[in-house]
Each structure stands twice: as C-alpha cells, then as structure tokens.
Short mmCIF file of C-alpha atoms in Angstrom, two decimals:
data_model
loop_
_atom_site.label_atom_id
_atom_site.label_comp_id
_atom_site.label_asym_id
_atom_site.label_seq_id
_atom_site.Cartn_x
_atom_site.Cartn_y
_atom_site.Cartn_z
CA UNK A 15 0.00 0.00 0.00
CA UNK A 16 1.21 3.50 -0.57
CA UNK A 17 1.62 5.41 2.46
CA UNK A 18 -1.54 7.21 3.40
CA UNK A 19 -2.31 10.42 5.42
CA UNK A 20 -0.31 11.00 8.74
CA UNK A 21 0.16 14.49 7.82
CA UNK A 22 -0.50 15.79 11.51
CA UNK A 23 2.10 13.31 12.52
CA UNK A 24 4.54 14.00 10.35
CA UNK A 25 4.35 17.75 11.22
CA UNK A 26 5.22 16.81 15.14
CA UNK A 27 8.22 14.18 14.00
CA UNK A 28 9.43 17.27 11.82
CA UNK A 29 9.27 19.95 14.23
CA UNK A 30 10.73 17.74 17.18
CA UNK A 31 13.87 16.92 14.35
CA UNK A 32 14.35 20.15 13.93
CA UNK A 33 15.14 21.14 17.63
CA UNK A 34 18.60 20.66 18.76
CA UNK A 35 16.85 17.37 20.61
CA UNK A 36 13.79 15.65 20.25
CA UNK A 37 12.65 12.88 22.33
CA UNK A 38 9.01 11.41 21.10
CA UNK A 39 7.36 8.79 22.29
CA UNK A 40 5.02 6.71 19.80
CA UNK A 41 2.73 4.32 20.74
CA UNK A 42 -0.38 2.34 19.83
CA UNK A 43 -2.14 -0.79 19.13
CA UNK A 44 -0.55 -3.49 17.05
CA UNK A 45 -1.31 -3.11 13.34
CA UNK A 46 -1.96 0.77 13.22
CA UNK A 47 1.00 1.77 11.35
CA UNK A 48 3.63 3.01 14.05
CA UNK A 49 6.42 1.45 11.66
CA UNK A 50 5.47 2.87 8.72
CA UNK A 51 5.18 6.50 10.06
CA UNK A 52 8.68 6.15 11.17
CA UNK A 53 10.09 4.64 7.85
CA UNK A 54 8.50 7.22 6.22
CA UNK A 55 9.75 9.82 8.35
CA UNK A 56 13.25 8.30 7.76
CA UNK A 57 13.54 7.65 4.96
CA UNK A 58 16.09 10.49 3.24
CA UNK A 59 17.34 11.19 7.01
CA UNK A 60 20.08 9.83 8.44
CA UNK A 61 19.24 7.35 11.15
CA UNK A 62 19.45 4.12 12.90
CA UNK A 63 16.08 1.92 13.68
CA UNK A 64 16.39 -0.69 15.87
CA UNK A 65 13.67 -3.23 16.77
CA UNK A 66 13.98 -4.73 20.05
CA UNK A 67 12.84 -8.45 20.49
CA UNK A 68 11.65 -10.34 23.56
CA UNK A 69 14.66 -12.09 23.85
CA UNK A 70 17.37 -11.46 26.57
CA UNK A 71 19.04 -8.22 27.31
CA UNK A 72 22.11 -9.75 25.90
CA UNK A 73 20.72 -10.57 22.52
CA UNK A 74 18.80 -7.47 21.94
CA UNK A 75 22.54 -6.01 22.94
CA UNK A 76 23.99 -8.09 20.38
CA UNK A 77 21.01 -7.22 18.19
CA UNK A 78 21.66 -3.25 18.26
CA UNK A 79 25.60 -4.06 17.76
CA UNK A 80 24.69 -5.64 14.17
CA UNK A 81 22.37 -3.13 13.31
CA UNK A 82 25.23 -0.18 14.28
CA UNK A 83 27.47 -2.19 13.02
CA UNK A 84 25.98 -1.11 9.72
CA UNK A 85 24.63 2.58 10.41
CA UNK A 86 28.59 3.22 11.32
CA UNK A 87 30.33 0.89 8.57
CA UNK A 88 32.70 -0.52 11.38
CA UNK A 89 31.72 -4.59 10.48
CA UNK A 90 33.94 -5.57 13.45
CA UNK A 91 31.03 -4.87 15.99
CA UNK A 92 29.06 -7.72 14.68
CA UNK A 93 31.45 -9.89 16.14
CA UNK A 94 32.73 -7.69 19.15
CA UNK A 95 31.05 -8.42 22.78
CA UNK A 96 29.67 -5.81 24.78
CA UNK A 97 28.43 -6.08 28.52
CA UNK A 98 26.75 -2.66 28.63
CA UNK A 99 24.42 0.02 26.85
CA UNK A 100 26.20 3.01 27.58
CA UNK A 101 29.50 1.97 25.18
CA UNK A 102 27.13 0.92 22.42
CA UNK A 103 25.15 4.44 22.37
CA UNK A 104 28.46 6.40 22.75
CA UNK A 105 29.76 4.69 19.49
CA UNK A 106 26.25 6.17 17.88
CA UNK A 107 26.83 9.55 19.50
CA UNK A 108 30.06 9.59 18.14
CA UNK A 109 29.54 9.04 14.67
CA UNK A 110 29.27 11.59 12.43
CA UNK A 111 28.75 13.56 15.82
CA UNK A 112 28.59 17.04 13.45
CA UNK A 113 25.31 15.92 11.93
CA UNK A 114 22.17 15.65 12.95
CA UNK A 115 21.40 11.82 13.64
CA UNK A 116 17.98 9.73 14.59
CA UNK A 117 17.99 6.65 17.00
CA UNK A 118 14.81 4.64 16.63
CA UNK A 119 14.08 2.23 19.38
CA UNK A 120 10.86 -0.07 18.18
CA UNK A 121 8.96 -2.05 20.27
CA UNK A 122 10.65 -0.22 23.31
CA UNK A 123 9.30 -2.13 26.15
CA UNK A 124 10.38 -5.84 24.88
CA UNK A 125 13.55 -4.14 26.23
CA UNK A 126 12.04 -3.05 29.61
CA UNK A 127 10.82 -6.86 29.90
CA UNK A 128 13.90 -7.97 29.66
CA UNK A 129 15.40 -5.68 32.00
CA UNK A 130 12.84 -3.61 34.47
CA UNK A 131 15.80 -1.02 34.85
CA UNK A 132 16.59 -0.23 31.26
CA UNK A 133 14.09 2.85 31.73
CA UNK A 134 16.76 4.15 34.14
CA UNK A 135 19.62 3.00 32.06
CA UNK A 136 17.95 4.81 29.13
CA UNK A 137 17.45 8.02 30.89
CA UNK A 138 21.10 8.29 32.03
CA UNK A 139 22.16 7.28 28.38
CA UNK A 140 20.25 10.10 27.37
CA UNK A 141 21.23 12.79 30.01
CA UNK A 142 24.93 12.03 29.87
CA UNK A 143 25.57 10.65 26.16
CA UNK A 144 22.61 11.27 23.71
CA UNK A 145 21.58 15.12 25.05
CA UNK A 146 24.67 16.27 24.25
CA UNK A 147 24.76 16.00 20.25
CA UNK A 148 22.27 16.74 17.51
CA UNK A 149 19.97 13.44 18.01
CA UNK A 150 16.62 12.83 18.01
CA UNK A 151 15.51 9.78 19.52
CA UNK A 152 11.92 8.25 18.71
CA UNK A 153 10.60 5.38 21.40
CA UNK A 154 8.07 3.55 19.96
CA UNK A 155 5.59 0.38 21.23
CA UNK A 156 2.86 -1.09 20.64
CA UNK A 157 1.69 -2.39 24.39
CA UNK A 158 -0.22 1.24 25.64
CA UNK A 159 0.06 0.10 29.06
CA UNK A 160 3.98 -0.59 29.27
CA UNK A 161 4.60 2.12 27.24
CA UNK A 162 2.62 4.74 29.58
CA UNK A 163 3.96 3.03 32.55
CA UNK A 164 7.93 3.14 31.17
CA UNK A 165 8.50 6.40 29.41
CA UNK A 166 5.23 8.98 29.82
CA UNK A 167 4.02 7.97 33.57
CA UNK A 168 5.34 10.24 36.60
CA UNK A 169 6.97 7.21 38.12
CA UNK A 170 9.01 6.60 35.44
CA UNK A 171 12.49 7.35 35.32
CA UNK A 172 12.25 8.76 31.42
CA UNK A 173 9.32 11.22 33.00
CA UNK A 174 10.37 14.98 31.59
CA UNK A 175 12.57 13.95 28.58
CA UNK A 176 9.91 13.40 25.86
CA UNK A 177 9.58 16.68 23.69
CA UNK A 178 6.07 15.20 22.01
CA UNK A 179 4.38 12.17 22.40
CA UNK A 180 2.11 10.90 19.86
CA UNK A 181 -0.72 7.97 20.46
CA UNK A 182 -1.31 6.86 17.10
CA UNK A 183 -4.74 5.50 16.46
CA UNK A 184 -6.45 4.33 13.11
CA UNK A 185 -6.74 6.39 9.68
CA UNK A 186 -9.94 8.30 9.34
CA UNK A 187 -12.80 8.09 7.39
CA UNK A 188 -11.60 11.32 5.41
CA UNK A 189 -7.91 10.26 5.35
CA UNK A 190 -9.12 7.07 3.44
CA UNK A 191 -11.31 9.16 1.30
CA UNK A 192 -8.46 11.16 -0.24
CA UNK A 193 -6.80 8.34 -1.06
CA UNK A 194 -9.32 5.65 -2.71
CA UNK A 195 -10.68 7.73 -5.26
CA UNK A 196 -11.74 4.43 -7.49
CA UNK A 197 -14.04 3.51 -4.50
CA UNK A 198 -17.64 4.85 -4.26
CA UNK A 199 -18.49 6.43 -1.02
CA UNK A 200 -20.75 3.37 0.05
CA UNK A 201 -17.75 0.88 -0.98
CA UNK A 202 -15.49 2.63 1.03
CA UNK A 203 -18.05 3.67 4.44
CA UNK A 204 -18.39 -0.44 4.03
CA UNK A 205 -14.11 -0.94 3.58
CA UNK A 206 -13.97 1.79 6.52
CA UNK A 207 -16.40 -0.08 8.95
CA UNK A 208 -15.23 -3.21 9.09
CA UNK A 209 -11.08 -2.63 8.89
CA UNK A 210 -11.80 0.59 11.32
CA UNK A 211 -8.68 2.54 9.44
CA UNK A 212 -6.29 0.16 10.41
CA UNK A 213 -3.60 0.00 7.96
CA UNK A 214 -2.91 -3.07 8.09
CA UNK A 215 -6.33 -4.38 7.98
CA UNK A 216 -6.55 -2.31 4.57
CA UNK A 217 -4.12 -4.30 3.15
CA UNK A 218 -5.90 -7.38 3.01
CA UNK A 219 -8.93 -5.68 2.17
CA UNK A 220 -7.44 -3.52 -0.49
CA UNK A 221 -8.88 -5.75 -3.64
CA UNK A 222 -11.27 -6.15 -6.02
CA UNK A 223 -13.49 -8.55 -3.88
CA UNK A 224 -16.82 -7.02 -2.61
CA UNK A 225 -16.94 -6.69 1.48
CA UNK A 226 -18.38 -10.07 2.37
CA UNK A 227 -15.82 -12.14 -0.01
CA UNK A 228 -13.23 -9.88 2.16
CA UNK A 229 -14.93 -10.69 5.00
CA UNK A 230 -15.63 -14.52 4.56
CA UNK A 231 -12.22 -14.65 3.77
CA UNK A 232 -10.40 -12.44 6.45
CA UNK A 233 -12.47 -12.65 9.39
CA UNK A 234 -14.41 -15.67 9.40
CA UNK A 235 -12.20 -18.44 8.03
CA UNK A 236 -10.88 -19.65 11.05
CA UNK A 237 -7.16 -19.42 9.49
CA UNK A 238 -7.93 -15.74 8.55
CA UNK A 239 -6.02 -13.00 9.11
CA UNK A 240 -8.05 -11.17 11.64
CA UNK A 241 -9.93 -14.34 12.86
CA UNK A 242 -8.37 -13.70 16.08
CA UNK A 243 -6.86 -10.84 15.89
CA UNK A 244 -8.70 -8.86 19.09
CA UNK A 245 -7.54 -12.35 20.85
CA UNK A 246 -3.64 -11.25 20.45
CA UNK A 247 -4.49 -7.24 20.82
CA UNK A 248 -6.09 -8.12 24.52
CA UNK A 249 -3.24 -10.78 25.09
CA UNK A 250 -0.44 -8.81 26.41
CA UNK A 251 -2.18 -5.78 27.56
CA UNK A 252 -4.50 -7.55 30.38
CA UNK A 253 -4.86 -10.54 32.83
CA UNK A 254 -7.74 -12.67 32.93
CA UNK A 255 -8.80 -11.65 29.06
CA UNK A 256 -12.07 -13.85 29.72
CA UNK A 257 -13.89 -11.01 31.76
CA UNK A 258 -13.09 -8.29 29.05
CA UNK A 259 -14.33 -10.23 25.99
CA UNK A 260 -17.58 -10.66 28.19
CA UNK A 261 -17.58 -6.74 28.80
CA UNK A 262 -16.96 -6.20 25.46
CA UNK A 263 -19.34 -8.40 23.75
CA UNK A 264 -22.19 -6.98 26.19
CA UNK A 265 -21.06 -3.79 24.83
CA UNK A 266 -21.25 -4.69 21.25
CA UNK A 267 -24.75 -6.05 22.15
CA UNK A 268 -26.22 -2.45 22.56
CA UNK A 269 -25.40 -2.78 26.86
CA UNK A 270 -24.25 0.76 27.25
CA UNK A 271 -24.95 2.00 30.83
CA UNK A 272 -23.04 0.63 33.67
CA UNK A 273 -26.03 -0.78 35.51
CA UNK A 274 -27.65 -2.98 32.01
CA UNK A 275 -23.83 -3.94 31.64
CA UNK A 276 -23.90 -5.06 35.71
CA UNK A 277 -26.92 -6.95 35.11
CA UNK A 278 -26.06 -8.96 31.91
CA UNK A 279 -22.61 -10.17 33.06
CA UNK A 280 -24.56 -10.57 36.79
CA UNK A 281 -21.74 -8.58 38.53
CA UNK A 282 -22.12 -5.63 40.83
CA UNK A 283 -21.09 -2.39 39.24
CA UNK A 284 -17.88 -0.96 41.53
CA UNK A 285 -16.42 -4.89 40.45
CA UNK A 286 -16.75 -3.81 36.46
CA UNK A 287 -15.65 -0.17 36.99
CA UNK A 288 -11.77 -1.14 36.87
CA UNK A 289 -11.84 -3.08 33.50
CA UNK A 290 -14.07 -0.27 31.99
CA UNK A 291 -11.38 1.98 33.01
CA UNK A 292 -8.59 -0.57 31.48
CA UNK A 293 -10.43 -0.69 28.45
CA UNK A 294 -11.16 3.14 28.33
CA UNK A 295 -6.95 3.51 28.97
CA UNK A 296 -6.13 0.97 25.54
CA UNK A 297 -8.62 3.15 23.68
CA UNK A 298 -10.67 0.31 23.50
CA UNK A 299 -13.89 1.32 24.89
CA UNK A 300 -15.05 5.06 25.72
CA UNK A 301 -17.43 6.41 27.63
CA UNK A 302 -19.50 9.12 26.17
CA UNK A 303 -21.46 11.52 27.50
CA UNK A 304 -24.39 14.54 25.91
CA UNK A 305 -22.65 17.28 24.52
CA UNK A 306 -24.58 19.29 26.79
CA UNK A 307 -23.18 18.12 30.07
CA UNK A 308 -21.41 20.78 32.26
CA UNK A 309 -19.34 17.94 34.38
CA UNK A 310 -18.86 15.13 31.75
CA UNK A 311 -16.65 13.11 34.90
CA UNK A 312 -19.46 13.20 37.09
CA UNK A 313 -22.22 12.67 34.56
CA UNK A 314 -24.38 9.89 35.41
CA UNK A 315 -25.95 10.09 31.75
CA UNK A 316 -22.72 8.05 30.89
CA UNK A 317 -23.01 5.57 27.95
CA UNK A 318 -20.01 2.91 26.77
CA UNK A 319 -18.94 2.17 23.15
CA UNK A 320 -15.94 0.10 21.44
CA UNK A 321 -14.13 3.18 20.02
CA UNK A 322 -12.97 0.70 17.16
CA UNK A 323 -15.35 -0.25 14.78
CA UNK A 324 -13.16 -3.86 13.64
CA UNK A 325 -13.15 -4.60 16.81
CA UNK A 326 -17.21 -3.91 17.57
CA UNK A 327 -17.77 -5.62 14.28
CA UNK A 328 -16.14 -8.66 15.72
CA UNK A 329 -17.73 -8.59 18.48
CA UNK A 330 -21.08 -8.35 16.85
CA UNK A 331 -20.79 -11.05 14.59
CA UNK A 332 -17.74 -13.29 15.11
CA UNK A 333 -16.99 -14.03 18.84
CA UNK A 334 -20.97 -15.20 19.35
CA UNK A 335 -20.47 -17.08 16.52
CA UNK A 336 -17.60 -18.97 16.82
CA UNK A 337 -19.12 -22.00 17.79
CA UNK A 338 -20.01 -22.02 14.59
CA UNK A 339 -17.02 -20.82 12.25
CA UNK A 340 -15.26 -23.20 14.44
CA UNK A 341 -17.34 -26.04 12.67
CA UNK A 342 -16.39 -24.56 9.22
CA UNK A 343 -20.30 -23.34 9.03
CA UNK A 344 -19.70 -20.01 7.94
CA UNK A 345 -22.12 -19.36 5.27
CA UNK A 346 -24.90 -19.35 7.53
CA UNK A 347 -22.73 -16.51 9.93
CA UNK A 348 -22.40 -14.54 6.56
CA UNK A 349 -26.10 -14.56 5.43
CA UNK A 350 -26.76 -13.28 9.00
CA UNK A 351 -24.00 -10.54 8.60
CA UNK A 352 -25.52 -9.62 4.87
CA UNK A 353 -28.90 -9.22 6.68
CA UNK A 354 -28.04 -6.96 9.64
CA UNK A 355 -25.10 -5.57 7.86
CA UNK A 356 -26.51 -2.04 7.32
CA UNK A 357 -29.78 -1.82 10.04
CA UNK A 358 -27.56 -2.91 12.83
CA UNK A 359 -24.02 -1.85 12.03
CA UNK A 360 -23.31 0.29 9.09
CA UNK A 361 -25.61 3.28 10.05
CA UNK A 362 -23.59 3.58 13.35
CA UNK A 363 -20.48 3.69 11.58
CA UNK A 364 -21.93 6.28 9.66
CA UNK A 365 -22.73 8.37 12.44
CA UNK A 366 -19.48 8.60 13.61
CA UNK A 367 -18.37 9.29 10.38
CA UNK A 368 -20.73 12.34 10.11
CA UNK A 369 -19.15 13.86 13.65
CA UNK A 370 -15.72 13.77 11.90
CA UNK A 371 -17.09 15.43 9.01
CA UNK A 372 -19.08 18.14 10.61
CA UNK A 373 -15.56 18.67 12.57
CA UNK A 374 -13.92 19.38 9.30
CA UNK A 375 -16.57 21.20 7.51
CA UNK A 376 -17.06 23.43 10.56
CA UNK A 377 -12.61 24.11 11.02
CA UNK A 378 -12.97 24.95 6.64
CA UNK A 379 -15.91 27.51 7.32
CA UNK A 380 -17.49 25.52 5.24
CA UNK A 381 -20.71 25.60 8.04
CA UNK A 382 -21.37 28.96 10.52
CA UNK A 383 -20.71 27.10 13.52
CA UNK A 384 -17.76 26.79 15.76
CA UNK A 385 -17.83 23.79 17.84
CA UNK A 386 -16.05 23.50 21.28
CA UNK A 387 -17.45 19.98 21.70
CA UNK A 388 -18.93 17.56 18.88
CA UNK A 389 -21.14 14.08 19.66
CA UNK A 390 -24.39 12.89 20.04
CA UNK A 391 -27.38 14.10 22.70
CA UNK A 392 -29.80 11.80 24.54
CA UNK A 393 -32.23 11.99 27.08
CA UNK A 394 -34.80 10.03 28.49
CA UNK A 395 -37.26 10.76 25.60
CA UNK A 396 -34.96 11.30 22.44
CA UNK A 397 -31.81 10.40 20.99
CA UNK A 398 -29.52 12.53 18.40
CA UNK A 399 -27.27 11.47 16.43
CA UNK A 400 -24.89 14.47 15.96
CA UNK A 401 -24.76 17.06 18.32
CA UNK A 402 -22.50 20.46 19.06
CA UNK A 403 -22.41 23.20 21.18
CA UNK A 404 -19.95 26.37 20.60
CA UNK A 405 -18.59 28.33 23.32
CA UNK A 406 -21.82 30.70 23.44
CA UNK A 407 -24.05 27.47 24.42
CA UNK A 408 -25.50 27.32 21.03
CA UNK A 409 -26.51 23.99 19.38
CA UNK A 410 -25.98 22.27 16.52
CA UNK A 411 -28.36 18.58 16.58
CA UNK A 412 -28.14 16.72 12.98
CA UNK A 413 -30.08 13.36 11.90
CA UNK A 414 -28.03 10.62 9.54
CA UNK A 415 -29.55 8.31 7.42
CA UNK A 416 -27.73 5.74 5.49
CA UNK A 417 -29.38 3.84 2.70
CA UNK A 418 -26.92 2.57 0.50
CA UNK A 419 -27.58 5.39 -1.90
CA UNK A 420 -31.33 4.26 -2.44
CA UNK A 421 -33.17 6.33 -0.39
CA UNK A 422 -33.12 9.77 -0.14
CA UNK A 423 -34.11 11.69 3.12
CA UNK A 424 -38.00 13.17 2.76
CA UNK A 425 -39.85 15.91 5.02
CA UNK A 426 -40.37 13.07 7.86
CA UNK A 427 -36.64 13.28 9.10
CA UNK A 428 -36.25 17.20 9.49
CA UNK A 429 -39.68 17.36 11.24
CA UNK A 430 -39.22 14.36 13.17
CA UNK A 431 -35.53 16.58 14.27
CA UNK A 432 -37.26 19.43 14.95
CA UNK A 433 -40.01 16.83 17.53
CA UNK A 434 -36.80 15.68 19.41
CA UNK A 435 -35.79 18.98 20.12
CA UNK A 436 -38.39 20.16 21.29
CA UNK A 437 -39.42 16.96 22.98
CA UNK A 438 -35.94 17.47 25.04
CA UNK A 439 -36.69 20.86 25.79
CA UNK A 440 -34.85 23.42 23.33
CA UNK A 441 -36.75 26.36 21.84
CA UNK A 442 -36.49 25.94 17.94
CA UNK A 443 -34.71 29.42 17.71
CA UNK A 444 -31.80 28.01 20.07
CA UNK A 445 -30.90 25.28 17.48
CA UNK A 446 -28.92 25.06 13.96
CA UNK A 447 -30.42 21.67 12.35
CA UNK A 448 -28.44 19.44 9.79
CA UNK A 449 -29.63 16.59 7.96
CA UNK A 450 -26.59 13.98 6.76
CA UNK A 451 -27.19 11.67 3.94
CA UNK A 452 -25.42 9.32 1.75
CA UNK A 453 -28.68 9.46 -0.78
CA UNK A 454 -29.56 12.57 -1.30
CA UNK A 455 -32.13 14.70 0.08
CA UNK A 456 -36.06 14.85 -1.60
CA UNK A 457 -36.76 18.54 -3.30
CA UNK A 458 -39.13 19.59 -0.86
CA UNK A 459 -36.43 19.09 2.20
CA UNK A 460 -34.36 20.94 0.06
CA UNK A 461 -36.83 23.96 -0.46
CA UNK A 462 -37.40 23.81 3.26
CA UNK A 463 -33.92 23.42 4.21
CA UNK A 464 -33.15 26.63 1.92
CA UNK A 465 -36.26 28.70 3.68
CA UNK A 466 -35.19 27.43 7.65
CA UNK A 467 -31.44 27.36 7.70
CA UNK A 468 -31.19 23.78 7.82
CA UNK A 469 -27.55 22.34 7.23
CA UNK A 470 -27.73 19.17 4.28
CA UNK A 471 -24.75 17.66 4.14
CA UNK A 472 -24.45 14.51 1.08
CA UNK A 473 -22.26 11.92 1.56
CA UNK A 474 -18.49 13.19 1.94
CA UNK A 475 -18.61 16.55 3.34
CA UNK A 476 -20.69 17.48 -0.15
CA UNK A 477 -23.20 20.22 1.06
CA UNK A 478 -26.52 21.17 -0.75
#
C-alpha cells in the first residue's frame, strides 16, 4: 500500500527533528501503522532503527551491535562483545557527531521486559551521552500500558525527557477518502467499517473482492487474518482476558450503561468499573457523554462504546459465533451478517463518520458554527445522532440516514428533528439543524432546508 495520510504526525516528528533534541514517544495498538510513520519519516534522514525483540538483554545487545554495526560501517562490531548500553550508544553519539542523527528504538518495552531497569539505564544514556549531540531519539511500542507506565508515567524514570508524544490510532474516514478515489463512497463507508482505518487491515482488504468475499475470507475463516486478531491485541495488555471479551461483547450487544452492563454479566457495578477503566486507557472502549453536560466526569448520563469499529464488528458477529465458524459453518454466519449488515451496524459507523465530518466542515468555514465539543445528545425521551455546542451554548443537533444510496431523506426526518428537540426541551430558535445523507435529500427538504437554515450535508462533506 502507498503510504496514506499521517500528515498531523509528520508535522510533530518534523518539528521535534528540527530542535537541537527531540525525544518522542510513539505508541499504539498493534497493526496501526507506528512502523510505517517512522520509515516514512526516515527515509532520506540519516538514522538508525532498531527493533527490540523479547529475547534477553544480551541478545537485543547483540542485536543493536549488528544493526550499528551497519549505520557506522565498522563490520567488526558484529562480532565484538559488549556487557553494557552506555559503550554501544556512545559509538552512535560519536559518529558523524557534526550531523544531525535519529535513533529509533521499536517495540521499546520488549527491552524493559527484559530488564525492568533499562528505563533508568535509558534516561542516564540520554542525560549524559545522547543530550549532548544533535539526536533525536523516537521510542516507539505497541503495548499502551507498558509504554505509559515506562516512558510517559510520573513514576518513570524517562518522566520529563519526551519533547512530544504521539498515540497513534487508526486512519480516518476522510484520510481514506483522499486516497481511494476508485471507490464509491458506500464501498469505502463499508471498507472503513469493518477494517476501522487500520492499515494493516486495509491491506488485506485492499482488492477487487466485494466486502463479504473480504470478509468470509479475512475474518471468518478460522485461518484468517483477523480471525483472532482482538484475541492477540487483549493478550499482552490484560490478565484474565475472559472477563473483558464478556464486557466487550455486552457492549457490542447495545449494553451501554453501567447498571444494564452489571446486570447482563450478573456482577455488581464498583467490580466492572476497573476493566471499563482498562479498556477506556487501551482506547478500547469510551465512555460518552451529551454534549450538553457541564461535568462530563461526574455525569451519570454516561453511555459505553468500542471506540474501534473492527473490533465492535467482531464482536457483533464473530466471537458469538464462533461455535459455529469453528465447525467450518460459515455461510450461515455470513447470510446473518448480509442481513443486519446495514440496520444494525453500518448506520452507526456512519454516524461517527458524520461527527468527523461536521468537525472538518465546521474548522474549513465551510458551516457557521464553531464547535467546542462535537457528539451525540440523549435523554430520556430522544436520541440525536450528531450534536454540538460552541462556546456561546449554542446547538448544533443533525439526523443521519444511510441507505446505501437508495433512499433519499424526505420531510419526515427534518420534522421528526425538529419533535426531538423540542421533545428534550430546546426552543427551535436556540438550534442550527443538519440533515446527513449518503442518498440525497427529496426537493421539498431541500426547499425547506433553503427557507429554515437547515444544514444538508451529502455523503463526503458534499453540502446542498
């Protein structure tokens, strides 16, 4: 795949090489394209990128000699022996010590595993050997946990050397759009929802097959790719993995509030409150909140989601199937995904895919509204799908419908908008109204839409 989007990253790697040194941090979950950013970054620069195994200190030791062996052209430290870290960085420091240099470290905390005082062998190489020439050093890893704990946490010995940090999550809707021109905007919202942006997801998906070939293929063939892929992304991030997938696939379920979570897994709530919090931490789940809320924290309108959309798509319709895929039965798993593909999962993908383009079209002026907050609004009585407020208290509430391009929206969505705000208590005057569609919008919603103010906003950020 060519190398897509990133540009907001790329800025921060640029700016922190261009101080005398830069010390980022990089981390996020397998998959997401942590490597790729950095060989990109690299790539006409000079530097050295090492990737650290979970093998022994010693080997990893022996690892970086090879590698430096290379970066510095003196072949004799393949073969030399070396005891310590500090006499392997000073040979980096040294050469070339007029120019400006990079030391990668990837998959940083296999070397914290191996030793649980590298940290603090790290931070003295840096204060005594690395700080003193022109070198940026990037620390990257995919384990969010370690990585928080070891370089970014207050406790940790590294705490106050990092110029930038960067948590690198999945490509966006509109980073994928800019780059798959060939797709139509339902192929790709269907490519989007089930991969969830992860690059490395895209490249098994990026093919002439239609979704569910990709899918039958990928995800439910038991020696796919991603069959168990959220098995290995829980594996080394949390004990007792069992009581998460159960959170998780409650979640998935449509389970949102603490106390309907509590009562499906038949658990009091304080005992699920520190896995939600684990989960919230590996960007795995997130608790959301109205727009409208004054004290979000102490909220107890509080709703959970799975943040990734692979990841709630497998817990839809793989893991409470998999007594079935395990049996090889997987056509009748895919004629149930085919049915509930769009009602059930695809429009809520789209919603969140209408936040993130109301986000954009609002920072391009492209819509009079400045939002300090963008997400959804619910009450007892109603539920919105998109909802902003800007720093004067003014609102923004917008509908989505997704059809699959067959359907545009008539009359009976914008009035049905206008019932739910009113129904929760807002004065028509006191709200901007938006209507998102990937079909279209009827003439007469239009005409209205064109007399009232209303926002219509067509598939990718296309306004009418």
């Amino acid at each position: 795949m060519r190398f897509i989007g990133r540009e907001k990253e790329l800025t921060v790697l640029q700016e922190n090489y261009e101080r005398q040194n830069g010390f980022v941090v990089l981390y996020g979950r397998r998959r997401v394209g942590k490597t790729t950013l950095i060989d990109e970054f690299i790539r006409d620069k000079d530097a050295l990128y090492f990737f650290a195994t979970e093998e022994s200190e010693r080997q990893n030791m022996q690892s970086f000699a090879s590698v430096l062996a290379d970066f510095t052209g003196q072949s004799y430290l393949k073969s030399a022996a070396f005891s310590n870290w500090d006499a392997l960085f000073t040979i980096f420091a040294n050469t070339r010590p007029e120019e400006k240099k990079i030391l990668v470290i990837d998959e940083f905390q296999n070397l914290t595993q191996a030793n649980p005082a590298f940290a603090s062998v790290f931070q003295r190489v840096w204060d005594t050997i690395l700080s003193k020439y022109q070198i940026m050093v990037i620390l990257c890893g995919s384990y969010i946990r370690m990585m928080t704990e070891e370089t970014l946490s207050y406790t940790s010995p590294l705490y106050g050397r990092r110029t930038a940090q960067i948590r690198l999550k999945p490509l966006s809707f509109s980073e994928l759009r800019r780059h798959y021109h060939e797709k139509s905007f339902d192929e790709l919202m269907k490519f989007y929802a089930v991969t969830g942006g992860v690059p490395k997801y895209l490249e098994f998906f990026d093919n002439a097959d239609d979704i569910f070939e990709n899918i039958e293929r990928h995800i439910l063939n038991t020696n796919g790719y991603l069959y168990e892929e959220p098995v290995f992304l829980l594996d080394h991030e949390v004990k007792e993995p069992v009581n998460y997938f159960s959170i998780l696939r409650a979640v998935a379920a449509g389970n949102r509030k603490l106390a309907d979570l509590a009562g499906v897994l038949e658990k009091k709530s304080n005992a699920l409150s520190p896995y939600l919090r684990v989960l919230e931490d590996l960007d795995i789940i997130e608790r959301r909140v109205p727009v409208t809320e004054k004290s979000p924290e102490k909220s107890r309108r509080g709703l959970y989601f799975i943040s990734d959309s692979f990841l709630q798509f497998w817990f839809l319709f793989v893991y409470p199937n998999r007594h079935e895929l395990e049996r090889g039965k997987t056509a009748g798993v895919l004629e149930k995904i085919r049915t509930e593909f769009i009602p059930r999962y695809l429009s809520f993908v789209y919603e969140e895919v209408c936040r993130g383009m109301f986000w954009e079209l609002c920072d391009e002026n492209a819509v009079p509204f400045s939002p300090v907050k963008v997400g959804s609004f619910w009450d007892k009585a109603v539920e919105v799908d998109v909802a902003a407020v800007d720093a004067e208290g003014k609102l923004f509430f917008g509908e989505c419908k997704y059809h699959s391009g067959n359907k545009p929206v008539d009359m009976r969505v914008l009035e049905s908008l206008r019932d739910k705000t009113l129904s929760a208590g807002f004065a028509e005057n006191e709200v901007i109204f938006g209507l998102f569609s990937d079909s279209g919008f009827t003439d007469d919603v239009k005409a209205e839409a064109k007399k009232r103010g209303v926002v219509l906003i067509h598939q990718d950020k296309n306004l009418q």
